[in-house]
Amino acid sequence: MNTDTSIPLSPDRGVNPCMTTCTRCGEDTPTLLLLGTSDHLYECTACKQNVLGTKGKWKCPSCGADALTYKRRLDEQECIPAGLCEKCETEDREMKEAVAQGGVFWRCADCNSGGVIKAGVPLAEAVREQYGIGAPDPVGVEFTKNDCPVCGPNPVEKE
């Protein structure tokens, strides 16, 4: 077992500190990564996942494929999307609570927006009945631009 917890230092960037941004909204997060030599970006040709690592041959941590293609080295001032900001964490927690009370998660395949259909709304009740999933278990539905409350023909105002 390797117990070495040191960061391999980059010859030109040292510990190579890197700020992170929210994966949902792009705002700054309070996380600082110390990349060292792990500042090379790869893409898995099997699942399209982006992977950070050192130069070398790696397997994709998402799907296990031995099919990573080298893309580039990160710029010195580049931020990495990782985790959620405080606002999105709060939103996420509130959505999970609403779903546990009988609501339904939704997302749009076209505009990537998402949210919760609140408990008691006929559509939420119909979705739960259709799938046979009662509260507090999570359930979700996917819309397209034909019926999305954000990009569809009948947009709904945010509360």
Tab-separated table of N, CA and C in Angstrom:
chain	number	residue	atom	x	y	z
A	1	MET	N	0.845	-1.188	0.000
A	1	MET	CA	0.000	0.000	0.000
A	1	MET	C	0.885	1.244	0.000
A	2	ASN	N	0.582	2.179	-0.859
A	2	ASN	CA	1.340	3.421	-0.951
A	2	ASN	C	0.787	4.413	0.070
A	3	THR	N	1.618	4.846	0.992
A	3	THR	CA	1.184	5.811	2.007
A	3	THR	C	1.745	7.197	1.745
A	4	ASP	N	2.348	7.387	0.577
A	4	ASP	CA	2.917	8.684	0.232
A	4	ASP	C	1.786	9.656	-0.101
A	5	THR	N	1.632	10.706	0.696
A	5	THR	CA	0.565	11.686	0.472
A	5	THR	C	1.095	12.999	-0.102
A	6	SER	N	2.339	13.000	-0.530
A	6	SER	CA	2.908	14.235	-1.058
A	6	SER	C	2.383	14.511	-2.466
A	7	ILE	N	2.457	15.770	-2.857
A	7	ILE	CA	2.023	16.199	-4.185
A	7	ILE	C	3.256	16.238	-5.074
A	8	PRO	N	3.254	15.506	-6.189
A	8	PRO	CA	4.390	15.606	-7.103
A	8	PRO	C	4.461	17.029	-7.659
A	9	LEU	N	5.548	17.731	-7.385
A	9	LEU	CA	5.669	19.129	-7.791
A	9	LEU	C	5.935	19.267	-9.283
A	10	SER	N	5.241	20.214	-9.878
A	10	SER	CA	5.469	20.547	-11.275
A	10	SER	C	6.783	21.319	-11.350
A	11	PRO	N	7.663	20.999	-12.306
A	11	PRO	CA	8.944	21.706	-12.389
A	11	PRO	C	8.797	23.206	-12.630
A	12	ASP	N	7.724	23.622	-13.324
A	12	ASP	CA	7.557	25.045	-13.618
A	12	ASP	C	6.423	25.708	-12.840
A	13	ARG	N	5.544	24.927	-12.163
A	13	ARG	CA	4.408	25.511	-11.447
A	13	ARG	C	4.334	25.103	-9.974
A	14	GLY	N	5.275	24.327	-9.506
A	14	GLY	CA	5.291	23.922	-8.092
A	14	GLY	C	4.077	23.089	-7.718
A	15	VAL	N	3.371	23.479	-6.619
A	15	VAL	CA	2.170	22.741	-6.200
A	15	VAL	C	1.011	22.971	-7.163
A	16	ASN	N	1.123	23.983	-8.012
A	16	ASN	CA	0.163	24.241	-9.081
A	16	ASN	C	-1.263	24.429	-8.552
A	17	PRO	N	-1.498	25.498	-7.755
A	17	PRO	CA	-2.837	25.717	-7.201
A	17	PRO	C	-3.846	26.062	-8.297
A	18	CYS	N	-5.067	25.596	-8.113
A	18	CYS	CA	-6.110	25.793	-9.115
A	18	CYS	C	-7.443	26.014	-8.417
A	19	MET	N	-8.110	27.122	-8.718
A	19	MET	CA	-9.438	27.392	-8.167
A	19	MET	C	-10.474	26.565	-8.927
A	20	THR	N	-11.598	26.312	-8.278
A	20	THR	CA	-12.670	25.564	-8.929
A	20	THR	C	-13.902	26.448	-9.105
A	21	THR	N	-14.737	26.059	-10.064
A	21	THR	CA	-15.996	26.756	-10.303
A	21	THR	C	-17.143	25.759	-10.177
A	22	CYS	N	-18.330	26.278	-9.964
A	22	CYS	CA	-19.534	25.462	-9.810
A	22	CYS	C	-19.856	24.762	-11.133
A	23	THR	N	-20.115	23.474	-11.064
A	23	THR	CA	-20.435	22.716	-12.273
A	23	THR	C	-21.798	23.082	-12.843
A	24	ARG	N	-22.645	23.701	-12.041
A	24	ARG	CA	-23.996	24.044	-12.502
A	24	ARG	C	-24.066	25.466	-13.053
A	25	CYS	N	-23.552	26.457	-12.307
A	25	CYS	CA	-23.746	27.857	-12.720
A	25	CYS	C	-22.454	28.568	-13.128
A	26	GLY	N	-21.298	27.981	-12.841
A	26	GLY	CA	-20.031	28.585	-13.228
A	26	GLY	C	-19.440	29.567	-12.231
A	27	GLU	N	-20.145	29.846	-11.125
A	27	GLU	CA	-19.620	30.748	-10.093
A	27	GLU	C	-18.455	30.076	-9.356
A	28	ASP	N	-17.653	30.890	-8.668
A	28	ASP	CA	-16.536	30.352	-7.895
A	28	ASP	C	-17.031	29.478	-6.752
A	29	THR	N	-16.260	28.444	-6.438
A	29	THR	CA	-16.522	27.619	-5.262
A	29	THR	C	-15.373	27.845	-4.284
A	30	PRO	N	-15.536	27.465	-3.026
A	30	PRO	CA	-14.478	27.716	-2.048
A	30	PRO	C	-13.353	26.676	-2.075
A	31	THR	N	-13.275	25.872	-3.129
A	31	THR	CA	-12.298	24.787	-3.177
A	31	THR	C	-11.052	25.189	-3.958
A	32	LEU	N	-9.907	24.869	-3.403
A	32	LEU	CA	-8.620	25.079	-4.057
A	32	LEU	C	-7.976	23.713	-4.252
A	33	LEU	N	-7.638	23.388	-5.490
A	33	LEU	CA	-6.962	22.125	-5.780
A	33	LEU	C	-5.470	22.379	-5.929
A	34	LEU	N	-4.675	21.474	-5.412
A	34	LEU	CA	-3.233	21.517	-5.601
A	34	LEU	C	-2.890	20.410	-6.590
A	35	LEU	N	-2.733	20.773	-7.862
A	35	LEU	CA	-2.602	19.787	-8.928
A	35	LEU	C	-1.208	19.196	-9.062
A	36	GLY	N	-0.172	19.956	-8.692
A	36	GLY	CA	1.182	19.461	-8.919
A	36	GLY	C	1.374	19.160	-10.394
A	37	THR	N	1.746	17.919	-10.715
A	37	THR	CA	1.948	17.530	-12.121
A	37	THR	C	0.670	16.995	-12.776
A	38	SER	N	-0.434	16.945	-12.044
A	38	SER	CA	-1.697	16.401	-12.582
A	38	SER	C	-2.521	17.475	-13.281
A	39	ASP	N	-1.916	18.160	-14.237
A	39	ASP	CA	-2.606	19.253	-14.924
A	39	ASP	C	-2.755	19.006	-16.424
A	40	HIS	N	-2.843	17.738	-16.781
A	40	HIS	CA	-3.023	17.370	-18.183
A	40	HIS	C	-4.442	16.860	-18.378
A	41	LEU	N	-5.117	17.389	-19.405
A	41	LEU	CA	-6.518	17.070	-19.660
A	41	LEU	C	-6.623	16.002	-20.743
A	42	TYR	N	-7.361	14.953	-20.419
A	42	TYR	CA	-7.627	13.854	-21.346
A	42	TYR	C	-9.131	13.756	-21.560
A	43	GLU	N	-9.532	13.100	-22.646
A	43	GLU	CA	-10.945	12.801	-22.864
A	43	GLU	C	-11.071	11.310	-23.132
A	44	CYS	N	-12.031	10.681	-22.475
A	44	CYS	CA	-12.303	9.270	-22.709
A	44	CYS	C	-13.078	9.161	-24.019
A	45	THR	N	-12.554	8.388	-24.963
A	45	THR	CA	-13.239	8.240	-26.247
A	45	THR	C	-14.482	7.363	-26.120
A	46	ALA	N	-14.582	6.598	-25.040
A	46	ALA	CA	-15.750	5.732	-24.841
A	46	ALA	C	-16.939	6.497	-24.261
A	47	CYS	N	-16.710	7.273	-23.169
A	47	CYS	CA	-17.844	7.939	-22.494
A	47	CYS	C	-17.782	9.466	-22.556
A	48	LYS	N	-16.739	10.025	-23.188
A	48	LYS	CA	-16.570	11.477	-23.375
A	48	LYS	C	-16.284	12.246	-22.083
A	49	GLN	N	-15.982	11.544	-20.990
A	49	GLN	CA	-15.646	12.173	-19.709
A	49	GLN	C	-14.286	12.858	-19.825
A	50	ASN	N	-14.153	14.088	-19.294
A	50	ASN	CA	-12.855	14.741	-19.199
A	50	ASN	C	-12.160	14.252	-17.939
A	51	VAL	N	-10.859	13.974	-18.043
A	51	VAL	CA	-10.090	13.422	-16.934
A	51	VAL	C	-8.805	14.223	-16.780
A	52	LEU	N	-8.491	14.621	-15.542
A	52	LEU	CA	-7.222	15.285	-15.254
A	52	LEU	C	-6.232	14.258	-14.744
A	53	GLY	N	-4.977	14.395	-15.153
A	53	GLY	CA	-3.962	13.476	-14.661
A	53	GLY	C	-2.582	13.918	-15.074
A	54	THR	N	-1.601	13.100	-14.717
A	54	THR	CA	-0.231	13.346	-15.142
A	54	THR	C	-0.068	12.770	-16.541
A	55	LYS	N	1.030	13.095	-17.188
A	55	LYS	CA	1.311	12.512	-18.499
A	55	LYS	C	1.478	11.010	-18.298
A	56	GLY	N	0.906	10.230	-19.163
A	56	GLY	CA	1.033	8.780	-19.060
A	56	GLY	C	-0.208	8.088	-19.558
A	57	LYS	N	-0.254	6.775	-19.385
A	57	LYS	CA	-1.382	5.968	-19.850
A	57	LYS	C	-2.289	5.680	-18.666
A	58	TRP	N	-3.572	6.056	-18.790
A	58	TRP	CA	-4.531	5.910	-17.700
A	58	TRP	C	-5.808	5.256	-18.192
A	59	LYS	N	-6.564	4.715	-17.248
A	59	LYS	CA	-7.910	4.209	-17.537
A	59	LYS	C	-8.911	5.264	-17.088
A	60	CYS	N	-10.041	5.322	-17.749
A	60	CYS	CA	-11.094	6.273	-17.391
A	60	CYS	C	-11.682	5.897	-16.032
A	61	PRO	N	-11.718	6.844	-15.085
A	61	PRO	CA	-12.291	6.545	-13.771
A	61	PRO	C	-13.809	6.383	-13.804
A	62	SER	N	-14.457	6.857	-14.870
A	62	SER	CA	-15.915	6.749	-14.965
A	62	SER	C	-16.369	5.405	-15.532
A	63	CYS	N	-15.770	5.002	-16.659
A	63	CYS	CA	-16.242	3.777	-17.321
A	63	CYS	C	-15.204	2.661	-17.347
A	64	GLY	N	-13.951	2.962	-16.963
A	64	GLY	CA	-12.908	1.941	-16.919
A	64	GLY	C	-12.243	1.660	-18.251
A	65	ALA	N	-12.651	2.352	-19.298
A	65	ALA	CA	-12.072	2.116	-20.626
A	65	ALA	C	-10.617	2.568	-20.665
A	66	ASP	N	-9.838	1.862	-21.452
A	66	ASP	CA	-8.431	2.206	-21.645
A	66	ASP	C	-8.332	3.016	-22.936
A	67	ALA	N	-9.091	4.122	-22.991
A	67	ALA	CA	-9.231	4.864	-24.241
A	67	ALA	C	-9.187	6.370	-24.009
A	68	LEU	N	-8.178	6.848	-23.275
A	68	LEU	CA	-8.068	8.285	-23.029
A	68	LEU	C	-7.220	8.938	-24.114
A	69	THR	N	-7.732	10.032	-24.652
A	69	THR	CA	-7.019	10.799	-25.662
A	69	THR	C	-6.529	12.093	-25.023
A	70	TYR	N	-5.237	12.391	-25.192
A	70	TYR	CA	-4.666	13.615	-24.626
A	70	TYR	C	-5.213	14.820	-25.374
A	71	LYS	N	-5.710	15.818	-24.608
A	71	LYS	CA	-6.237	17.039	-25.218
A	71	LYS	C	-5.241	18.187	-25.098
A	72	ARG	N	-4.836	18.492	-23.844
A	72	ARG	CA	-3.942	19.631	-23.644
A	72	ARG	C	-3.549	19.738	-22.176
A	73	ARG	N	-2.605	20.628	-21.909
A	73	ARG	CA	-2.250	20.969	-20.535
A	73	ARG	C	-3.100	22.170	-20.126
A	74	LEU	N	-3.578	22.179	-18.888
A	74	LEU	CA	-4.373	23.304	-18.392
A	74	LEU	C	-3.540	24.575	-18.384
A	75	ASP	N	-4.176	25.707	-18.681
A	75	ASP	CA	-3.507	27.001	-18.563
A	75	ASP	C	-3.265	27.294	-17.092
A	76	GLU	N	-2.269	28.130	-16.807
A	76	GLU	CA	-1.932	28.440	-15.409
A	76	GLU	C	-3.081	29.054	-14.630
A	77	GLN	N	-3.874	29.923	-15.246
A	77	GLN	CA	-4.955	30.614	-14.540
A	77	GLN	C	-6.321	29.962	-14.754
A	78	GLU	N	-6.343	28.795	-15.373
A	78	GLU	CA	-7.609	28.132	-15.693
A	78	GLU	C	-8.266	27.548	-14.442
A	79	CYS	N	-9.563	27.751	-14.322
A	79	CYS	CA	-10.338	27.178	-13.216
A	79	CYS	C	-11.004	25.891	-13.688
A	80	ILE	N	-11.175	24.962	-12.766
A	80	ILE	CA	-11.763	23.665	-13.089
A	80	ILE	C	-13.171	23.578	-12.517
A	81	PRO	N	-14.160	23.178	-13.322
A	81	PRO	CA	-15.495	22.943	-12.769
A	81	PRO	C	-15.457	21.719	-11.850
A	82	ALA	N	-15.801	21.917	-10.587
A	82	ALA	CA	-15.786	20.810	-9.617
A	82	ALA	C	-16.667	21.167	-8.430
A	83	GLY	N	-17.733	20.436	-8.228
A	83	GLY	CA	-18.609	20.680	-7.088
A	83	GLY	C	-19.582	21.818	-7.333
A	84	LEU	N	-20.323	22.148	-6.284
A	84	LEU	CA	-21.344	23.189	-6.364
A	84	LEU	C	-20.988	24.371	-5.475
A	85	CYS	N	-21.410	25.574	-5.882
A	85	CYS	CA	-21.256	26.762	-5.045
A	85	CYS	C	-22.312	26.696	-3.938
A	86	GLU	N	-22.228	27.594	-2.967
A	86	GLU	CA	-23.168	27.584	-1.840
A	86	GLU	C	-24.609	27.779	-2.301
A	87	LYS	N	-24.833	28.677	-3.265
A	87	LYS	CA	-26.189	28.939	-3.762
A	87	LYS	C	-26.775	27.681	-4.404
A	88	CYS	N	-25.998	27.014	-5.243
A	88	CYS	CA	-26.490	25.808	-5.915
A	88	CYS	C	-26.642	24.644	-4.934
A	89	GLU	N	-25.774	24.566	-3.922
A	89	GLU	CA	-25.934	23.537	-2.884
A	89	GLU	C	-27.253	23.729	-2.144
A	90	THR	N	-27.582	24.987	-1.821
A	90	THR	CA	-28.844	25.289	-1.136
A	90	THR	C	-30.024	24.931	-2.030
A	91	GLU	N	-29.957	25.332	-3.316
A	91	GLU	CA	-31.008	24.995	-4.282
A	91	GLU	C	-31.189	23.484	-4.387
A	92	ASP	N	-30.072	22.770	-4.453
A	92	ASP	CA	-30.084	21.316	-4.569
A	92	ASP	C	-30.764	20.682	-3.351
A	93	ARG	N	-30.406	21.160	-2.178
A	93	ARG	CA	-30.989	20.649	-0.927
A	93	ARG	C	-32.499	20.914	-0.897
A	94	GLU	N	-32.910	22.128	-1.296
A	94	GLU	CA	-34.334	22.479	-1.307
A	94	GLU	C	-35.111	21.629	-2.309
A	95	MET	N	-34.506	21.352	-3.482
A	95	MET	CA	-35.180	20.518	-4.475
A	95	MET	C	-35.350	19.091	-3.958
A	96	LYS	N	-34.306	18.558	-3.315
A	96	LYS	CA	-34.401	17.198	-2.762
A	96	LYS	C	-35.486	17.119	-1.694
A	97	GLU	N	-35.603	18.163	-0.871
A	97	GLU	CA	-36.651	18.195	0.159
A	97	GLU	C	-38.037	18.236	-0.483
A	98	ALA	N	-38.193	19.033	-1.547
A	98	ALA	CA	-39.484	19.131	-2.235
A	98	ALA	C	-39.870	17.798	-2.878
A	99	VAL	N	-38.896	17.086	-3.427
A	99	VAL	CA	-39.163	15.779	-4.031
A	99	VAL	C	-39.518	14.759	-2.952
A	100	ALA	N	-38.844	14.812	-1.813
A	100	ALA	CA	-39.147	13.893	-0.708
A	100	ALA	C	-40.571	14.100	-0.188
A	101	GLN	N	-41.111	15.301	-0.378
A	101	GLN	CA	-42.477	15.606	0.069
A	101	GLN	C	-43.519	15.262	-1.002
A	102	GLY	N	-43.068	14.676	-2.121
A	102	GLY	CA	-44.009	14.263	-3.161
A	102	GLY	C	-43.825	14.949	-4.493
A	103	GLY	N	-42.853	15.838	-4.583
A	103	GLY	CA	-42.575	16.503	-5.856
A	103	GLY	C	-41.852	15.578	-6.821
A	104	VAL	N	-41.551	16.101	-8.009
A	104	VAL	CA	-40.906	15.327	-9.067
A	104	VAL	C	-39.795	16.170	-9.690
A	105	PHE	N	-38.596	15.594	-9.806
A	105	PHE	CA	-37.516	16.273	-10.525
A	105	PHE	C	-37.885	16.352	-12.007
A	106	TRP	N	-37.450	17.439	-12.673
A	106	TRP	CA	-37.587	17.519	-14.120
A	106	TRP	C	-36.331	18.139	-14.702
A	107	ARG	N	-36.057	17.806	-15.954
A	107	ARG	CA	-34.977	18.438	-16.704
A	107	ARG	C	-35.369	18.474	-18.162
A	108	CYS	N	-34.748	19.394	-18.899
A	108	CYS	CA	-35.034	19.539	-20.322
A	108	CYS	C	-33.851	19.003	-21.129
A	109	ALA	N	-34.131	18.130	-22.061
A	109	ALA	CA	-33.090	17.556	-22.909
A	109	ALA	C	-32.515	18.586	-23.876
A	110	ASP	N	-33.264	19.651	-24.155
A	110	ASP	CA	-32.814	20.636	-25.133
A	110	ASP	C	-32.049	21.810	-24.521
A	111	CYS	N	-32.546	22.369	-23.417
A	111	CYS	CA	-31.887	23.559	-22.847
A	111	CYS	C	-31.132	23.252	-21.547
A	112	ASN	N	-31.166	22.009	-21.093
A	112	ASN	CA	-30.465	21.561	-19.878
A	112	ASN	C	-30.939	22.226	-18.599
A	113	SER	N	-32.073	22.903	-18.624
A	113	SER	CA	-32.600	23.467	-17.385
A	113	SER	C	-33.265	22.342	-16.599
A	114	GLY	N	-33.536	22.609	-15.346
A	114	GLY	CA	-34.156	21.589	-14.509
A	114	GLY	C	-34.743	22.202	-13.268
A	115	GLY	N	-35.479	21.412	-12.535
A	115	GLY	CA	-36.092	21.887	-11.310
A	115	GLY	C	-36.978	20.824	-10.708
A	116	VAL	N	-38.008	21.266	-9.996
A	116	VAL	CA	-38.929	20.361	-9.318
A	116	VAL	C	-40.364	20.786	-9.604
A	117	ILE	N	-41.186	19.810	-9.917
A	117	ILE	CA	-42.631	20.024	-9.979
A	117	ILE	C	-43.113	19.727	-8.568
A	118	LYS	N	-43.700	20.714	-7.913
A	118	LYS	CA	-44.045	20.587	-6.494
A	118	LYS	C	-45.142	19.557	-6.244
A	119	ALA	N	-45.107	18.998	-5.030
A	119	ALA	CA	-46.126	18.042	-4.597
A	119	ALA	C	-47.500	18.689	-4.687
A	120	GLY	N	-48.496	17.907	-5.038
A	120	GLY	CA	-49.860	18.421	-5.135
A	120	GLY	C	-50.232	18.902	-6.518
A	121	VAL	N	-49.239	19.179	-7.365
A	121	VAL	CA	-49.515	19.578	-8.743
A	121	VAL	C	-49.949	18.312	-9.499
A	122	PRO	N	-51.034	18.390	-10.269
A	122	PRO	CA	-51.528	17.188	-10.958
A	122	PRO	C	-50.463	16.439	-11.767
A	123	LEU	N	-49.546	17.155	-12.431
A	123	LEU	CA	-48.508	16.483	-13.210
A	123	LEU	C	-47.589	15.664	-12.309
A	124	ALA	N	-47.218	16.210	-11.148
A	124	ALA	CA	-46.359	15.476	-10.213
A	124	ALA	C	-47.060	14.203	-9.747
A	125	GLU	N	-48.337	14.326	-9.431
A	125	GLU	CA	-49.098	13.156	-8.984
A	125	GLU	C	-49.208	12.120	-10.103
A	126	ALA	N	-49.417	12.576	-11.340
A	126	ALA	CA	-49.536	11.658	-12.479
A	126	ALA	C	-48.220	10.929	-12.747
A	127	VAL	N	-47.096	11.648	-12.655
A	127	VAL	CA	-45.787	11.026	-12.886
A	127	VAL	C	-45.527	9.962	-11.830
A	128	ARG	N	-45.762	10.288	-10.568
A	128	ARG	CA	-45.535	9.321	-9.491
A	128	ARG	C	-46.441	8.097	-9.661
A	129	GLU	N	-47.684	8.329	-10.046
A	129	GLU	CA	-48.615	7.214	-10.248
A	129	GLU	C	-48.171	6.351	-11.431
A	130	GLN	N	-47.772	6.994	-12.522
A	130	GLN	CA	-47.334	6.280	-13.733
A	130	GLN	C	-46.157	5.352	-13.439
A	131	TYR	N	-45.193	5.832	-12.658
A	131	TYR	CA	-44.001	5.040	-12.360
A	131	TYR	C	-44.152	4.191	-11.100
A	132	GLY	N	-45.220	4.396	-10.358
A	132	GLY	CA	-45.435	3.621	-9.137
A	132	GLY	C	-44.412	3.924	-8.058
A	133	ILE	N	-43.973	5.171	-7.995
A	133	ILE	CA	-42.961	5.583	-7.012
A	133	ILE	C	-43.570	6.635	-6.104
A	134	GLY	N	-43.735	6.284	-4.840
A	134	GLY	CA	-44.300	7.220	-3.877
A	134	GLY	C	-43.227	8.009	-3.153
A	135	ALA	N	-43.645	9.095	-2.515
A	135	ALA	CA	-42.720	9.895	-1.701
A	135	ALA	C	-42.321	9.044	-0.497
A	136	PRO	N	-41.145	9.180	0.012
A	136	PRO	CA	-40.109	10.175	-0.272
A	136	PRO	C	-39.123	9.762	-1.361
A	137	ASP	N	-39.354	8.622	-2.037
A	137	ASP	CA	-38.413	8.172	-3.062
A	137	ASP	C	-38.392	9.143	-4.241
A	138	PRO	N	-37.193	9.397	-4.796
A	138	PRO	CA	-37.084	10.352	-5.900
A	138	PRO	C	-37.576	9.759	-7.220
A	139	VAL	N	-38.120	10.619	-8.056
A	139	VAL	CA	-38.538	10.258	-9.408
A	139	VAL	C	-38.383	11.505	-10.272
A	140	GLY	N	-38.162	11.297	-11.560
A	140	GLY	CA	-37.976	12.450	-12.433
A	140	GLY	C	-38.579	12.236	-13.800
A	141	VAL	N	-38.698	13.323	-14.524
A	141	VAL	CA	-39.255	13.312	-15.867
A	141	VAL	C	-38.401	14.225	-16.743
A	142	GLU	N	-38.291	13.883	-18.028
A	142	GLU	CA	-37.509	14.702	-18.953
A	142	GLU	C	-38.431	15.340	-19.982
A	143	PHE	N	-38.258	16.642	-20.170
A	143	PHE	CA	-39.015	17.385	-21.168
A	143	PHE	C	-38.131	17.655	-22.381
A	144	THR	N	-38.760	18.125	-23.451
A	144	THR	CA	-38.050	18.644	-24.619
A	144	THR	C	-38.552	20.065	-24.844
A	145	LYS	N	-38.043	20.716	-25.876
A	145	LYS	CA	-38.467	22.095	-26.158
A	145	LYS	C	-39.957	22.185	-26.471
A	146	ASN	N	-40.595	21.064	-26.730
A	146	ASN	CA	-42.037	21.061	-27.008
A	146	ASN	C	-42.875	21.281	-25.755
A	147	ASP	N	-42.315	20.928	-24.580
A	147	ASP	CA	-43.100	21.051	-23.346
A	147	ASP	C	-42.308	21.583	-22.155
A	148	CYS	N	-41.091	22.057	-22.384
A	148	CYS	CA	-40.245	22.576	-21.299
A	148	CYS	C	-40.816	23.888	-20.751
A	149	PRO	N	-40.858	24.031	-19.422
A	149	PRO	CA	-41.361	25.278	-18.843
A	149	PRO	C	-40.397	26.459	-18.985
A	150	VAL	N	-39.175	26.210	-19.482
A	150	VAL	CA	-38.208	27.297	-19.670
A	150	VAL	C	-38.091	27.678	-21.146
A	151	CYS	N	-37.803	26.699	-22.004
A	151	CYS	CA	-37.573	27.012	-23.423
A	151	CYS	C	-38.748	26.643	-24.321
A	152	GLY	N	-39.791	26.072	-23.747
A	152	GLY	CA	-40.941	25.626	-24.528
A	152	GLY	C	-41.876	26.751	-24.929
A	153	PRO	N	-42.963	26.400	-25.604
A	153	PRO	CA	-43.895	27.403	-26.119
A	153	PRO	C	-44.687	28.134	-25.031
A	154	ASN	N	-44.775	27.566	-23.837
A	154	ASN	CA	-45.521	28.189	-22.740
A	154	ASN	C	-44.636	28.328	-21.506
A	155	PRO	N	-43.641	29.235	-21.549
A	155	PRO	CA	-42.720	29.362	-20.413
A	155	PRO	C	-43.445	29.761	-19.131
A	156	VAL	N	-42.954	29.225	-18.021
A	156	VAL	CA	-43.528	29.502	-16.706
A	156	VAL	C	-42.628	30.493	-15.988
A	157	GLU	N	-43.223	31.507	-15.369
A	157	GLU	CA	-42.459	32.499	-14.598
A	157	GLU	C	-41.893	31.842	-13.347
A	158	LYS	N	-40.628	32.173	-13.004
A	158	LYS	CA	-40.039	31.687	-11.754
A	158	LYS	C	-40.675	32.402	-10.587
A	159	GLU	N	-40.892	31.652	-9.493
A	159	GLU	CA	-41.494	32.253	-8.291
A	159	GLU	C	-40.493	33.081	-7.538
